[in-house]
Structure formats: structure tokens, C-alpha cells
Coordinates of C-alpha atoms in Angstrom, one line a residue:
Chain U
M23 CA 14.9 46.3 109.8
A24 CA 13.8 45.8 113.5
P25 CA 16.6 47.4 115.9
I26 CA 18.7 44.1 117.0
N27 CA 17.9 43.0 120.5
K28 CA 21.0 42.4 121.8
K29 CA 25.1 43.1 120.7
K30 CA 25.1 39.4 119.7
V31 CA 28.8 38.0 121.4
K32 CA 30.5 36.1 118.6
A33 CA 31.3 32.5 119.1
G34 CA 35.3 33.5 119.1
E35 CA 34.9 35.9 122.0
G36 CA 32.7 33.4 124.0
I37 CA 35.4 31.5 123.6
N38 CA 38.2 33.8 124.5
S39 CA 36.8 35.3 127.7
R40 CA 35.9 31.6 128.7
L41 CA 39.5 30.2 128.6
A42 CA 40.9 33.5 130.1
L43 CA 39.0 32.5 133.3
V44 CA 40.5 29.0 133.3
M45 CA 44.2 30.3 132.9
K46 CA 43.0 32.0 136.0
S47 CA 41.1 29.7 137.9
G48 CA 41.3 26.4 137.0
K49 CA 44.3 24.0 135.4
Y50 CA 45.3 23.0 132.0
Q51 CA 48.2 22.2 130.3
L52 CA 49.7 23.7 127.0
G53 CA 51.3 21.9 123.9
Y54 CA 50.8 18.3 122.0
K55 CA 52.9 16.3 124.5
S56 CA 50.8 17.8 127.8
T57 CA 47.8 16.6 126.1
L58 CA 48.5 13.7 125.0
K59 CA 49.3 13.0 128.8
T60 CA 46.4 14.3 130.0
L61 CA 44.2 12.1 127.8
R62 CA 46.2 9.3 128.4
Q63 CA 45.5 9.4 131.8
G64 CA 41.9 10.4 131.4
K65 CA 42.5 13.5 133.2
S66 CA 41.4 15.8 130.4
K67 CA 37.9 17.8 130.1
L68 CA 37.8 19.6 127.3
I69 CA 40.8 19.9 124.3
I70 CA 40.9 22.9 122.1
I71 CA 42.6 22.8 119.0
S72 CA 43.8 25.6 116.8
G73 CA 42.6 26.3 113.1
N74 CA 46.1 25.5 111.3
C75 CA 47.0 22.4 113.6
P76 CA 48.1 19.8 110.7
P77 CA 45.4 17.8 109.7
L78 CA 47.2 14.4 110.9
R79 CA 47.7 15.9 114.2
K80 CA 44.4 17.2 114.6
S81 CA 42.8 13.4 113.8
E82 CA 45.3 12.1 116.1
I83 CA 44.5 14.2 119.0
E84 CA 40.8 13.5 117.7
Y85 CA 41.1 10.1 118.1
Y86 CA 42.3 9.5 121.4
A87 CA 39.3 12.1 122.7
M88 CA 36.9 10.3 120.9
L89 CA 38.8 7.0 122.6
S90 CA 38.6 9.1 125.7
K91 CA 35.3 10.4 125.4
T92 CA 36.5 14.4 125.4
G93 CA 34.8 16.7 123.9
V94 CA 37.2 18.7 121.5
H95 CA 36.5 22.6 120.2
H96 CA 38.1 23.4 117.3
Y97 CA 39.3 27.5 117.8
A98 CA 38.5 30.0 115.0
G99 CA 42.1 31.3 114.7
T100 CA 45.6 30.1 114.4
N101 CA 48.1 29.0 117.4
V102 CA 49.4 32.8 117.1
E103 CA 45.8 33.4 118.9
L104 CA 45.0 30.8 120.3
G105 CA 48.7 31.7 122.6
T106 CA 46.9 35.4 122.5
A107 CA 44.2 33.9 124.2
C108 CA 45.5 31.9 126.8
G109 CA 47.7 35.0 127.5
K110 CA 51.2 33.6 126.6
Y111 CA 53.8 35.2 124.9
F112 CA 54.2 31.9 122.5
R113 CA 51.5 29.6 119.6
V114 CA 49.4 26.8 121.4
G115 CA 48.8 24.2 118.6
V116 CA 46.5 22.5 121.3
L117 CA 45.3 23.0 125.0
S118 CA 44.0 20.3 127.3
I119 CA 41.7 21.5 129.9
T120 CA 42.1 19.2 133.0
D121 CA 40.3 22.2 135.6
A122 CA 37.9 24.6 134.9
G123 CA 37.9 26.4 138.1
D124 CA 35.2 29.2 137.7
S125 CA 34.8 29.3 133.9
D126 CA 31.7 27.5 132.5
I127 CA 33.6 26.8 128.9
I128 CA 32.8 22.7 129.6
K129 CA 29.3 23.1 130.0
S130 CA 28.9 25.6 127.1
Q131 CA 31.1 23.3 125.5
E132 CA 29.1 20.4 126.1
S133 CA 25.4 22.1 125.0
A134 CA 27.1 23.4 121.6
Chain O
F14 CA 41.9 4.5 128.7
M15 CA 44.5 3.0 128.5
K16 CA 43.5 0.0 130.2
S17 CA 44.3 -3.8 129.6
G18 CA 42.2 -5.8 126.7
K19 CA 42.7 -2.8 124.1
V20 CA 44.6 -3.6 121.4
A21 CA 47.1 -0.7 120.3
V22 CA 49.9 -0.2 117.5
I23 CA 53.9 -0.1 118.5
L24 CA 55.0 3.4 117.0
N25 CA 58.9 3.3 117.5
G26 CA 60.9 0.6 118.0
R27 CA 62.3 -2.6 116.2
Y28 CA 58.2 -3.9 117.1
A29 CA 56.9 -0.7 115.2
G30 CA 54.2 -1.2 113.5
K31 CA 53.3 -4.0 115.8
K32 CA 50.0 -4.3 116.8
A33 CA 49.8 -5.4 120.7
V34 CA 47.3 -5.9 123.7
I35 CA 47.8 -4.0 126.7
G36 CA 48.6 -6.6 130.0
T37 CA 48.4 -4.5 132.8
K38 CA 49.6 -0.9 133.7
E39 CA 51.0 -1.8 137.7
R40 CA 53.5 0.9 137.1
G41 CA 52.4 4.1 138.2
Y42 CA 54.4 5.6 135.1
G43 CA 53.7 5.9 131.8
Y44 CA 55.1 2.4 130.6
A45 CA 52.6 -0.9 129.7
I46 CA 53.4 -4.6 129.0
V47 CA 51.9 -5.3 126.5
A48 CA 52.1 -8.8 124.6
G49 CA 52.0 -8.2 120.7
I50 CA 52.4 -10.3 117.4
E51 CA 56.1 -10.3 115.9
R52 CA 55.3 -12.8 113.5
Y53 CA 52.0 -12.9 111.8
P54 CA 50.2 -15.6 110.7
L55 CA 50.4 -16.0 106.9
K56 CA 47.1 -15.7 104.7
I57 CA 45.7 -18.7 104.2
T58 CA 43.2 -19.9 101.5
K59 CA 40.7 -22.4 101.3
N60 CA 42.4 -25.2 98.7
M61 CA 45.5 -25.2 101.3
G62 CA 46.4 -28.2 102.4
K63 CA 45.8 -29.1 106.3
K64 CA 49.8 -29.3 106.9
R65 CA 50.2 -26.3 105.0
V66 CA 47.3 -24.3 106.9
A67 CA 49.2 -25.4 110.6
K68 CA 52.5 -24.1 109.0
R69 CA 51.1 -20.8 108.3
S70 CA 48.6 -20.4 111.1
K71 CA 52.1 -19.3 113.2
V72 CA 52.1 -16.6 115.0
K73 CA 55.1 -15.6 117.3
P74 CA 55.3 -13.2 120.2
F75 CA 56.8 -11.1 121.9
I76 CA 56.3 -9.0 125.6
K77 CA 57.6 -5.5 126.1
V78 CA 57.4 -3.6 128.3
I79 CA 56.7 0.1 126.5
N80 CA 56.4 3.6 126.8
Y81 CA 52.8 5.2 126.1
N82 CA 54.0 7.7 124.0
H83 CA 55.3 4.9 121.4
L84 CA 52.0 3.1 121.6
M85 CA 49.1 4.3 119.5
P86 CA 45.5 2.8 120.8
T87 CA 43.0 2.0 118.9
R88 CA 39.0 1.2 119.3
Y89 CA 39.8 -2.4 119.3
G90 CA 40.0 -4.7 122.1
L91 CA 41.3 -8.2 123.2
E92 CA 40.1 -9.3 126.1
L93 CA 42.0 -12.7 127.6
E94 CA 41.8 -13.2 131.4
S95 CA 44.5 -15.4 131.0
L96 CA 47.2 -13.0 129.4
K97 CA 46.7 -11.0 132.5
S98 CA 48.3 -13.8 134.9
A99 CA 50.6 -15.2 132.0
V100 CA 52.1 -12.1 131.6
T101 CA 53.0 -9.8 135.0
V102 CA 55.6 -7.5 136.5
D103 CA 58.0 -10.2 137.5
S104 CA 58.4 -11.7 134.1
F105 CA 60.2 -9.6 133.0
K106 CA 62.9 -10.1 135.7
E107 CA 64.6 -13.0 134.8
P108 CA 65.3 -14.1 130.6
S109 CA 64.0 -18.0 131.5
Q110 CA 60.9 -16.7 132.8
R111 CA 60.5 -14.3 129.6
K112 CA 60.5 -17.5 127.4
D113 CA 57.3 -19.2 129.6
A114 CA 55.3 -15.8 129.4
K115 CA 55.9 -16.1 125.5
K116 CA 55.1 -19.6 125.1
A117 CA 52.1 -19.0 127.4
V118 CA 50.8 -16.3 125.1
K119 CA 51.6 -17.8 122.2
K120 CA 49.6 -20.2 123.1
L121 CA 46.9 -18.3 124.0
F122 CA 47.3 -15.8 120.2
E123 CA 47.4 -19.1 118.3
E124 CA 44.0 -19.9 120.0
R125 CA 42.3 -17.0 118.8
Y126 CA 43.4 -16.9 116.0
N127 CA 42.1 -20.5 115.0
S128 CA 38.6 -19.7 117.0
G129 CA 38.0 -16.4 114.2
K130 CA 37.4 -13.6 116.6
N131 CA 39.7 -10.5 117.2
K132 CA 40.4 -11.0 113.3
W133 CA 41.6 -7.4 113.0
F134 CA 44.4 -8.0 115.4
F135 CA 46.1 -11.3 113.4
T136 CA 46.3 -9.1 110.3
K137 CA 49.1 -7.5 109.4
L138 CA 49.1 -3.4 109.1
R139 CA 50.9 -2.6 105.8
F140 CA 52.3 0.8 105.8

């Protein structure tokens, strides 16, 4: 087999590193209630939903995002992992990015 | 996107399960003034006489200031310019003003219902 040219960064890794940048430089809201608030106000740029989020809540958030034309990303992983990716010691089921800061997370999501 | 003219379903309280139109959100915080249907018009069929149809097409409205958390927005809209003028922040100050606002809303809703537009708004949500 031809040698692999580049070590392909796993999709999960890409999101994780971008999330870490957002935590440092941007603005975000963690948690179901606050993300709904940002969605209602239109302040949200991107929504990330964990993998084990209950399907009713997941579809509710997707509906709100559809109404407000906000992008949704389904994180491949549980809320425990999302919390760790955010650098927090608690679980994060849903999070909303209001200001990306230095990260290119939003642009990369829009193209994906 | 919780704009005036959008239809929402009320989630909590006495009016839970009823549909309402968002009026203005003049308040800077998370409350919306809504005008909704308390009692939906009953089903009418082809072979019902005029009097019966008239009786069953009555709409009972309500107006309320509702917290956004207790509303579920939908993709439906109900544009009514006159609604905005009929229901304002001051109409909640006095009970008599409330009654006037409700009467105006009743007329608007019945007109809309009879004109056959916005059918979804006037159907009861079954749950």
C-alpha cells in the first residue's frame, strides 16, 4: 500500500481542538436552558449537541436552530466527553457558541 | 427569531396546549405579549345549516404576557397588523382595557377563520 501521506486528523480531534480555542478566546453558553436563551435572541452562532442527548431534547434544539437558522453539530461522544472537551469537570449536554474568538470552528462547520 | 407574527404553542399554565400569535415584545426581557385562542371553533361539515355553522365558528381569544420559556415557537406565522395595535403594553394595565383588547382580537380571529386562511392556527392541538 502506498504510504499514507499525512496523518489524517480524526473528525473528533478537529472539533476538540477547536472547542478548546473557543473556550479560551470566545464566548459560549453551556447547558440546555442557556442555549435556548441564546437561540431565542439570535446570539448563537453554532450549537453542539452531545451524542447521548435525549432525542426529544435533541429534536427540540434542532427545531429552534432551524427557525433561527443556526448551525447544529452533533458531537460524536457523550456529554461526559463534551464536558472534558470544554475543559470542565461536569457533563455538558448542549452548548452554544456565541462568539468564536480566534477559532475557525464555525467556518469549518459551515463547509462540512 | 421570536418575532411578532409568529405562531407559538403555549406550554405551561392554564392555556397549555393552545396556540397563540406573538404580538410585540416591547419588553427588553424575555416576555412576549401573545394573543391566543382559548376556545377553538368547532368542526363544521358541509351539511350543517347556516345557524349551526355560525354558532360553531365562534372563537374565544385570550391575551397574555408570557415568558419565552413557556412558549414553543413554530414555523407558522399569522400576520396581522391590526393585532399589534389592538394589543399593547397598556392594554394589560386595566381590566376594562383587557376586555376591549380581547374583543378586538376576537373580531380579528373570527375574520381570519372565516376567510379560510391560517387553517393550522385554528385547529386544536390534540394531545
